Amino acid sequence: MRVDLNGLKGSIVALVTPMDGPTSPYTAIDEDAIKGLIDFHVENQTKAIVVVGTTGESATLTSEEHCNMISKVVVEVDGRIPVIAGTGSNSTHEALFLTKEAKSRGADAALIVTPYYNKPTQKGLFEHHKIIANEVNLPQILYNVPSRTACDMEVKTVVELSKLDNIVGVKEASGQLNRVKAIRDNCKKNFLIFSGEDSNAKDFILQGGDGVISVTANVAPIKMSKMCEAALEKDSELATQLNNELMLLHENLFVEANPIPVKWAVEQIGLIKKGIRLPLTELSSDNQNHVKIAMDRASLANQ
């Protein structure tokens, strides 16, 4: 039975994909680590899980691996919190396939990134998402991240897409906080609005957002959850205090391309083994020190 996304708020983890072995094109997915990762998040107040998104190395996985990860996470979560599957592609055909697979494998929703590299027009973006929404009866969250895709979904396009029944929210990672109010004021009631950037999540929520799809939550789930809850309750003082403790972590988890730093950090807290797939590489020794300092600053041992 699927979990209802209605009212979903707070800290949602963009889950790493555990791997084991030397860095190569064939680094193996560590299926044995998935249960421990899921239990860690359920027990530490993460409100939902995004599987095989950017942080989950979706761009390096085969279609079979991608779909199998969705299945495995759905099984391990066992209905305790929502599972949102990354199903975006720069090919509408492939995005349709992955979204259909996500539905068949039990995901509660799909997170669909704007088509990267192609640089579609706003009309192209609308048509891309419209056909997926019309053909796959599964809740869908738009994902706008211009820094990675070279394509910016404008507010007017989000508003038009929000009128479609199966499009229920947006992950907005343009960094433009003024979009929160514009989306909230013009989209349908209960349309979900999530930040895609940990560094602005506190202000994003205080300005009317529902939460964050978070990289930081991989290593600091309770603190991220409490920060989001404070912001949702408009307790700006507490939210700022908690966010200040996390800010260096927000920043240093991006000293190299995501998910390189966060996979190293999750390894350090003992949840996964060393493993990442080319063209990504292991975190450099200099930057390991930067991430370690940020983890210490966040007092993760006392979260």
GROMACS .gro file of C-alpha atoms in nm:
model
  303
    1MET     CA    1   0.000   0.000   0.000
    2ARG     CA    2   0.136   0.341  -0.097
    3VAL     CA    3   0.194   0.616   0.158
    4ASP     CA    4  -0.001   0.939   0.103
    5LEU     CA    5   0.219   1.243   0.036
    6ASN     CA    6  -0.052   1.486   0.143
    7GLY     CA    7   0.091   1.707   0.416
    8LEU     CA    8   0.448   1.584   0.374
    9LYS     CA    9   0.677   1.837   0.542
   10GLY     CA   10   1.025   1.857   0.688
   11SER     CA   11   1.357   1.687   0.617
   12ILE     CA   12   1.363   1.438   0.329
   13VAL     CA   13   1.692   1.262   0.262
   14ALA     CA   14   1.843   1.239  -0.084
   15LEU     CA   15   1.982   0.894  -0.010
   16VAL     CA   16   2.329   0.781  -0.113
   17THR     CA   17   2.357   0.452  -0.299
   18PRO     CA   18   2.590   0.225  -0.099
   19MET     CA   19   2.871   0.067  -0.297
   20ASP     CA   20   3.165  -0.154  -0.211
   21GLY     CA   21   3.490  -0.188  -0.398
   22PRO     CA   22   3.755   0.007  -0.586
   23THR     CA   23   3.643   0.303  -0.795
   24SER     CA   24   3.569   0.182  -1.147
   25PRO     CA   25   3.288   0.179  -1.403
   26TYR     CA   26   3.168  -0.141  -1.234
   27THR     CA   27   3.185  -0.061  -0.861
   28ALA     CA   28   2.924  -0.290  -0.708
   29ILE     CA   29   2.612  -0.174  -0.526
   30ASP     CA   30   2.627  -0.297  -0.167
   31GLU     CA   31   2.277  -0.437  -0.122
   32ASP     CA   32   2.356  -0.555   0.231
   33ALA     CA   33   2.397  -0.194   0.348
   34ILE     CA   34   2.056  -0.073   0.230
   35LYS     CA   35   1.855  -0.197   0.530
   36GLY     CA   36   2.086  -0.028   0.779
   37LEU     CA   37   2.067   0.302   0.590
   38ILE     CA   38   1.687   0.291   0.580
   39ASP     CA   39   1.652   0.200   0.947
   40PHE     CA   40   1.891   0.481   1.040
   41HIS     CA   41   1.668   0.736   0.869
   42VAL     CA   42   1.338   0.599   0.993
   43GLU     CA   43   1.472   0.596   1.349
   44ASN     CA   44   1.623   0.945   1.321
   45GLN     CA   45   1.317   1.144   1.213
   46THR     CA   46   1.373   1.167   0.838
   47LYS     CA   47   1.026   1.223   0.691
   48ALA     CA   48   1.074   1.057   0.349
   49ILE     CA   49   1.344   0.902   0.132
   50VAL     CA   50   1.446   0.997  -0.220
   51VAL     CA   51   1.616   0.701  -0.385
   52VAL     CA   52   1.830   0.711  -0.702
   53GLY     CA   53   1.840   1.086  -0.728
   54THR     CA   54   2.155   1.285  -0.797
   55THR     CA   55   2.298   1.198  -0.455
   56GLY     CA   56   2.215   0.834  -0.528
   57GLU     CA   57   2.444   0.838  -0.835
   58SER     CA   58   2.154   0.776  -1.071
   59ALA     CA   59   2.359   0.903  -1.364
   60THR     CA   60   2.611   0.619  -1.322
   61LEU     CA   61   2.363   0.334  -1.272
   62THR     CA   62   2.225   0.106  -1.541
   63SER     CA   63   1.848   0.106  -1.590
   64GLU     CA   64   1.832  -0.236  -1.425
   65GLU     CA   65   2.030  -0.117  -1.122
   66HIS     CA   66   1.821   0.199  -1.100
   67CYS     CA   67   1.494   0.006  -1.090
   68ASN     CA   68   1.628  -0.260  -0.854
   69MET     CA   69   1.735   0.011  -0.606
   70ILE     CA   70   1.379   0.143  -0.604
   71SER     CA   71   1.247  -0.206  -0.532
   72LYS     CA   72   1.497  -0.272  -0.254
   73VAL     CA   73   1.434   0.058  -0.078
   74VAL     CA   74   1.055   0.013  -0.101
   75VAL     CA   75   1.088  -0.331   0.057
   76GLU     CA   76   1.312  -0.212   0.340
   77VAL     CA   77   1.104   0.098   0.416
   78ASP     CA   78   0.794  -0.123   0.435
   79GLY     CA   79   0.547   0.166   0.439
   80ARG     CA   80   0.701   0.344   0.737
   81ILE     CA   81   0.770   0.668   0.546
   82PRO     CA   82   0.720   0.771   0.183
   83VAL     CA   83   0.964   0.656  -0.086
   84ILE     CA   84   1.018   0.901  -0.372
   85ALA     CA   85   1.202   0.760  -0.673
   86GLY     CA   86   1.420   0.972  -0.898
   87THR     CA   87   1.295   0.904  -1.249
   88GLY     CA   88   1.413   1.200  -1.453
   89SER     CA   89   1.609   1.188  -1.777
   90ASN     CA   90   1.699   1.412  -2.069
   91SER     CA   91   1.503   1.164  -2.279
   92THR     CA   92   1.126   1.185  -2.236
   93HIS     CA   93   1.105   0.823  -2.346
   94GLU     CA   94   1.341   0.710  -2.070
   95ALA     CA   95   1.175   0.931  -1.806
   96LEU     CA   96   0.843   0.770  -1.895
   97PHE     CA   97   0.994   0.423  -1.865
   98LEU     CA   98   1.155   0.495  -1.527
   99THR     CA   99   0.841   0.657  -1.387
  100LYS     CA  100   0.631   0.360  -1.494
  101GLU     CA  101   0.886   0.128  -1.332
  102ALA     CA  102   0.880   0.335  -1.011
  103LYS     CA  103   0.504   0.291  -0.994
  104SER     CA  104   0.519  -0.082  -1.063
  105ARG     CA  105   0.787  -0.130  -0.798
  106GLY     CA  106   0.585   0.042  -0.526
  107ALA     CA  107   0.731   0.392  -0.498
  108ASP     CA  108   0.497   0.647  -0.342
  109ALA     CA  109   0.599   0.924  -0.582
  110ALA     CA  110   0.851   1.021  -0.849
  111LEU     CA  111   1.099   1.309  -0.849
  112ILE     CA  112   1.153   1.417  -1.209
  113VAL     CA  113   1.442   1.647  -1.293
  114THR     CA  114   1.419   1.888  -1.585
  115PRO     CA  115   1.580   1.738  -1.898
  116TYR     CA  116   1.950   1.816  -1.877
  117TYR     CA  117   2.190   1.898  -2.161
  118ASN     CA  118   1.913   1.937  -2.420
  119LYS     CA  119   1.821   2.290  -2.304
  120PRO     CA  120   1.449   2.260  -2.386
  121THR     CA  121   1.225   2.566  -2.405
  122GLN     CA  122   0.957   2.630  -2.143
  123LYS     CA  123   0.710   2.473  -2.387
  124GLY     CA  124   0.934   2.169  -2.413
  125LEU     CA  125   0.950   2.141  -2.034
  126PHE     CA  126   0.574   2.165  -2.008
  127GLU     CA  127   0.516   1.898  -2.272
  128HIS     CA  128   0.781   1.667  -2.122
  129HIS     CA  129   0.621   1.671  -1.777
  130LYS     CA  130   0.265   1.677  -1.910
  131ILE     CA  131   0.301   1.351  -2.100
  132ILE     CA  132   0.458   1.176  -1.800
  133ALA     CA  133   0.181   1.304  -1.571
  134ASN     CA  134  -0.087   1.195  -1.815
  135GLU     CA  135   0.057   0.849  -1.882
  136VAL     CA  136   0.167   0.748  -1.530
  137ASN     CA  137  -0.084   0.767  -1.246
  138LEU     CA  138   0.173   0.833  -0.975
  139PRO     CA  139   0.231   1.153  -0.773
  140GLN     CA  140   0.512   1.350  -0.935
  141ILE     CA  141   0.742   1.620  -0.798
  142LEU     CA  142   0.911   1.853  -1.044
  143TYR     CA  143   1.284   1.912  -0.989
  144ASN     CA  144   1.444   2.235  -1.101
  145VAL     CA  145   1.824   2.250  -1.060
  146PRO     CA  146   1.970   2.484  -1.326
  147SER     CA  147   2.327   2.453  -1.196
  148ARG     CA  148   2.332   2.088  -1.307
  149THR     CA  149   2.093   2.084  -1.601
  150ALA     CA  150   2.165   2.412  -1.784
  151CYS     CA  151   1.787   2.449  -1.791
  152ASP     CA  152   1.570   2.666  -1.562
  153MET     CA  153   1.202   2.587  -1.517
  154GLU     CA  154   1.035   2.925  -1.472
  155VAL     CA  155   0.767   2.986  -1.211
  156LYS     CA  156   0.499   3.028  -1.480
  157THR     CA  157   0.577   2.678  -1.608
  158VAL     CA  158   0.559   2.532  -1.257
  159VAL     CA  159   0.223   2.702  -1.211
  160GLU     CA  160   0.084   2.559  -1.534
  161LEU     CA  161   0.212   2.210  -1.456
  162SER     CA  162   0.068   2.226  -1.104
  163LYS     CA  163  -0.278   2.223  -1.260
  164LEU     CA  164  -0.225   1.860  -1.368
  165ASP     CA  165  -0.364   1.604  -1.124
  166ASN     CA  166  -0.051   1.391  -1.084
  167ILE     CA  167   0.192   1.681  -1.037
  168VAL     CA  168   0.190   1.744  -0.664
  169GLY     CA  169   0.500   1.950  -0.589
  170VAL     CA  170   0.836   2.094  -0.685
  171LYS     CA  171   1.193   2.068  -0.560
  172GLU     CA  172   1.326   2.416  -0.629
  173ALA     CA  173   1.706   2.445  -0.637
  174SER     CA  174   1.758   2.763  -0.836
  175GLY     CA  175   1.866   2.947  -0.520
  176GLN     CA  176   1.604   3.218  -0.581
  177LEU     CA  177   1.409   3.241  -0.256
  178ASN     CA  178   1.157   3.483  -0.402
  179ARG     CA  179   1.016   3.192  -0.601
  180VAL     CA  180   0.871   3.032  -0.288
  181LYS     CA  181   0.598   3.294  -0.245
  182ALA     CA  182   0.531   3.313  -0.618
  183ILE     CA  183   0.479   2.937  -0.639
  184ARG     CA  184   0.274   2.925  -0.319
  185ASP     CA  185   0.046   3.209  -0.427
  186ASN     CA  186  -0.021   3.076  -0.775
  187CYS     CA  187  -0.026   2.696  -0.751
  188LYS     CA  188  -0.309   2.475  -0.634
  189LYS     CA  189  -0.381   2.426  -0.266
  190ASN     CA  190  -0.149   2.181  -0.086
  191PHE     CA  191   0.111   2.195  -0.367
  192LEU     CA  192   0.436   2.077  -0.208
  193ILE     CA  193   0.735   2.312  -0.226
  194PHE     CA  194   1.075   2.174  -0.121
  195SER     CA  195   1.415   2.337  -0.121
  196GLY     CA  196   1.687   2.155  -0.310
  197GLU     CA  197   1.967   2.335  -0.128
  198ASP     CA  198   2.057   2.267   0.234
  199SER     CA  199   2.225   2.605   0.267
  200ASN     CA  200   1.902   2.797   0.208
  201ALA     CA  201   1.652   2.546   0.348
  202LYS     CA  202   1.593   2.733   0.674
  203ASP     CA  203   1.502   3.059   0.499
  204PHE     CA  204   1.315   2.869   0.227
  205ILE     CA  205   1.086   2.711   0.486
  206LEU     CA  206   1.043   3.034   0.683
  207GLN     CA  207   0.923   3.196   0.362
  208GLY     CA  208   0.655   2.932   0.310
  209GLY     CA  209   0.829   2.617   0.187
  210ASP     CA  210   0.735   2.272   0.313
  211GLY     CA  211   1.082   2.131   0.371
  212VAL     CA  212   1.404   2.025   0.203
  213ILE     CA  213   1.529   1.730   0.002
  214SER     CA  214   1.860   1.714   0.178
  215VAL     CA  215   2.215   1.593   0.126
  216THR     CA  216   2.311   1.692   0.482
  217ALA     CA  217   2.038   1.464   0.622
  218ASN     CA  218   2.249   1.164   0.517
  219VAL     CA  219   2.481   1.236   0.811
  220ALA     CA  220   2.279   1.466   1.042
  221PRO     CA  221   1.917   1.351   1.013
  222ILE     CA  222   1.792   1.448   1.358
  223LYS     CA  223   1.941   1.796   1.348
  224MET     CA  224   1.808   1.855   0.997
  225SER     CA  225   1.465   1.733   1.106
  226LYS     CA  226   1.460   1.955   1.415
  227MET     CA  227   1.577   2.256   1.217
  228CYS     CA  228   1.299   2.203   0.963
  229GLU     CA  229   1.040   2.156   1.235
  230ALA     CA  230   1.145   2.480   1.404
  231ALA     CA  231   1.125   2.669   1.074
  232LEU     CA  232   0.784   2.519   0.997
  233GLU     CA  233   0.665   2.638   1.338
  234LYS     CA  234   0.807   2.985   1.255
  235ASP     CA  235   1.053   2.960   1.545
  236SER     CA  236   1.319   3.154   1.362
  237GLU     CA  237   1.553   3.173   1.661
  238LEU     CA  238   1.573   2.798   1.715
  239ALA     CA  239   1.584   2.723   1.343
  240THR     CA  240   1.873   2.967   1.303
  241GLN     CA  241   2.060   2.821   1.599
  242LEU     CA  242   2.034   2.467   1.464
  243ASN     CA  243   2.113   2.575   1.111
  244ASN     CA  244   2.425   2.762   1.225
  245GLU     CA  245   2.554   2.435   1.371
  246LEU     CA  246   2.495   2.269   1.035
  247MET     CA  247   2.604   2.545   0.799
  248LEU     CA  248   2.966   2.439   0.758
  249LEU     CA  249   2.842   2.088   0.683
  250HIS     CA  250   2.597   2.226   0.424
  251GLU     CA  251   2.891   2.400   0.258
  252ASN     CA  252   3.165   2.139   0.290
  253LEU     CA  253   2.953   1.853   0.159
  254PHE     CA  254   2.995   2.033  -0.174
  255VAL     CA  255   3.373   2.091  -0.170
  256GLU     CA  256   3.375   1.836  -0.453
  257ALA     CA  257   3.087   1.727  -0.675
  258ASN     CA  258   2.795   1.571  -0.489
  259PRO     CA  259   2.786   1.288  -0.379
  260ILE     CA  260   3.165   1.254  -0.341
  261PRO     CA  261   3.192   1.429  -0.001
  262VAL     CA  262   2.871   1.294   0.149
  263LYS     CA  263   2.958   0.933   0.066
  264TRP     CA  264   3.287   0.979   0.250
  265ALA     CA  265   3.100   1.130   0.546
  266VAL     CA  266   2.845   0.847   0.559
  267GLU     CA  267   3.133   0.599   0.549
  268GLN     CA  268   3.291   0.776   0.847
  269ILE     CA  269   2.983   0.724   1.061
  270GLY     CA  270   2.987   0.355   0.974
  271LEU     CA  271   2.677   0.321   0.759
  272ILE     CA  272   2.842   0.230   0.428
  273LYS     CA  273   3.171   0.100   0.297
  274LYS     CA  274   3.407   0.286   0.069
  275GLY     CA  275   3.275   0.279  -0.286
  276ILE     CA  276   3.187   0.518  -0.565
  277ARG     CA  277   3.153   0.473  -0.939
  278LEU     CA  278   3.342   0.647  -1.220
  279PRO     CA  279   3.348   0.918  -1.341
  280LEU     CA  280   3.313   1.015  -0.974
  281THR     CA  281   3.619   0.951  -0.759
  282GLU     CA  282   3.698   0.927  -0.389
  283LEU     CA  283   3.720   1.246  -0.184
  284SER     CA  284   4.071   1.393  -0.183
  285SER     CA  285   4.268   1.381   0.141
  286ASP     CA  286   4.273   1.762   0.171
  287ASN     CA  287   3.896   1.780   0.143
  288GLN     CA  288   3.848   1.490   0.383
  289ASN     CA  289   3.985   1.722   0.650
  290HIS     CA  290   3.737   1.995   0.553
  291VAL     CA  291   3.443   1.755   0.579
  292LYS     CA  292   3.572   1.616   0.911
  293ILE     CA  293   3.591   1.967   1.057
  294ALA     CA  294   3.233   2.033   0.943
  295MET     CA  295   3.112   1.708   1.098
  296ASP     CA  296   3.282   1.799   1.426
  297ARG     CA  297   3.129   2.148   1.415
  298ALA     CA  298   2.783   1.992   1.374
  299SER     CA  299   2.848   1.776   1.684
  300LEU     CA  300   2.715   1.467   1.515
  301ALA     CA  301   2.813   1.246   1.807
  302ASN     CA  302   2.554   1.439   2.010
  303GLN     CA  303   2.274   1.456   1.755
   0.00000   0.00000   0.00000
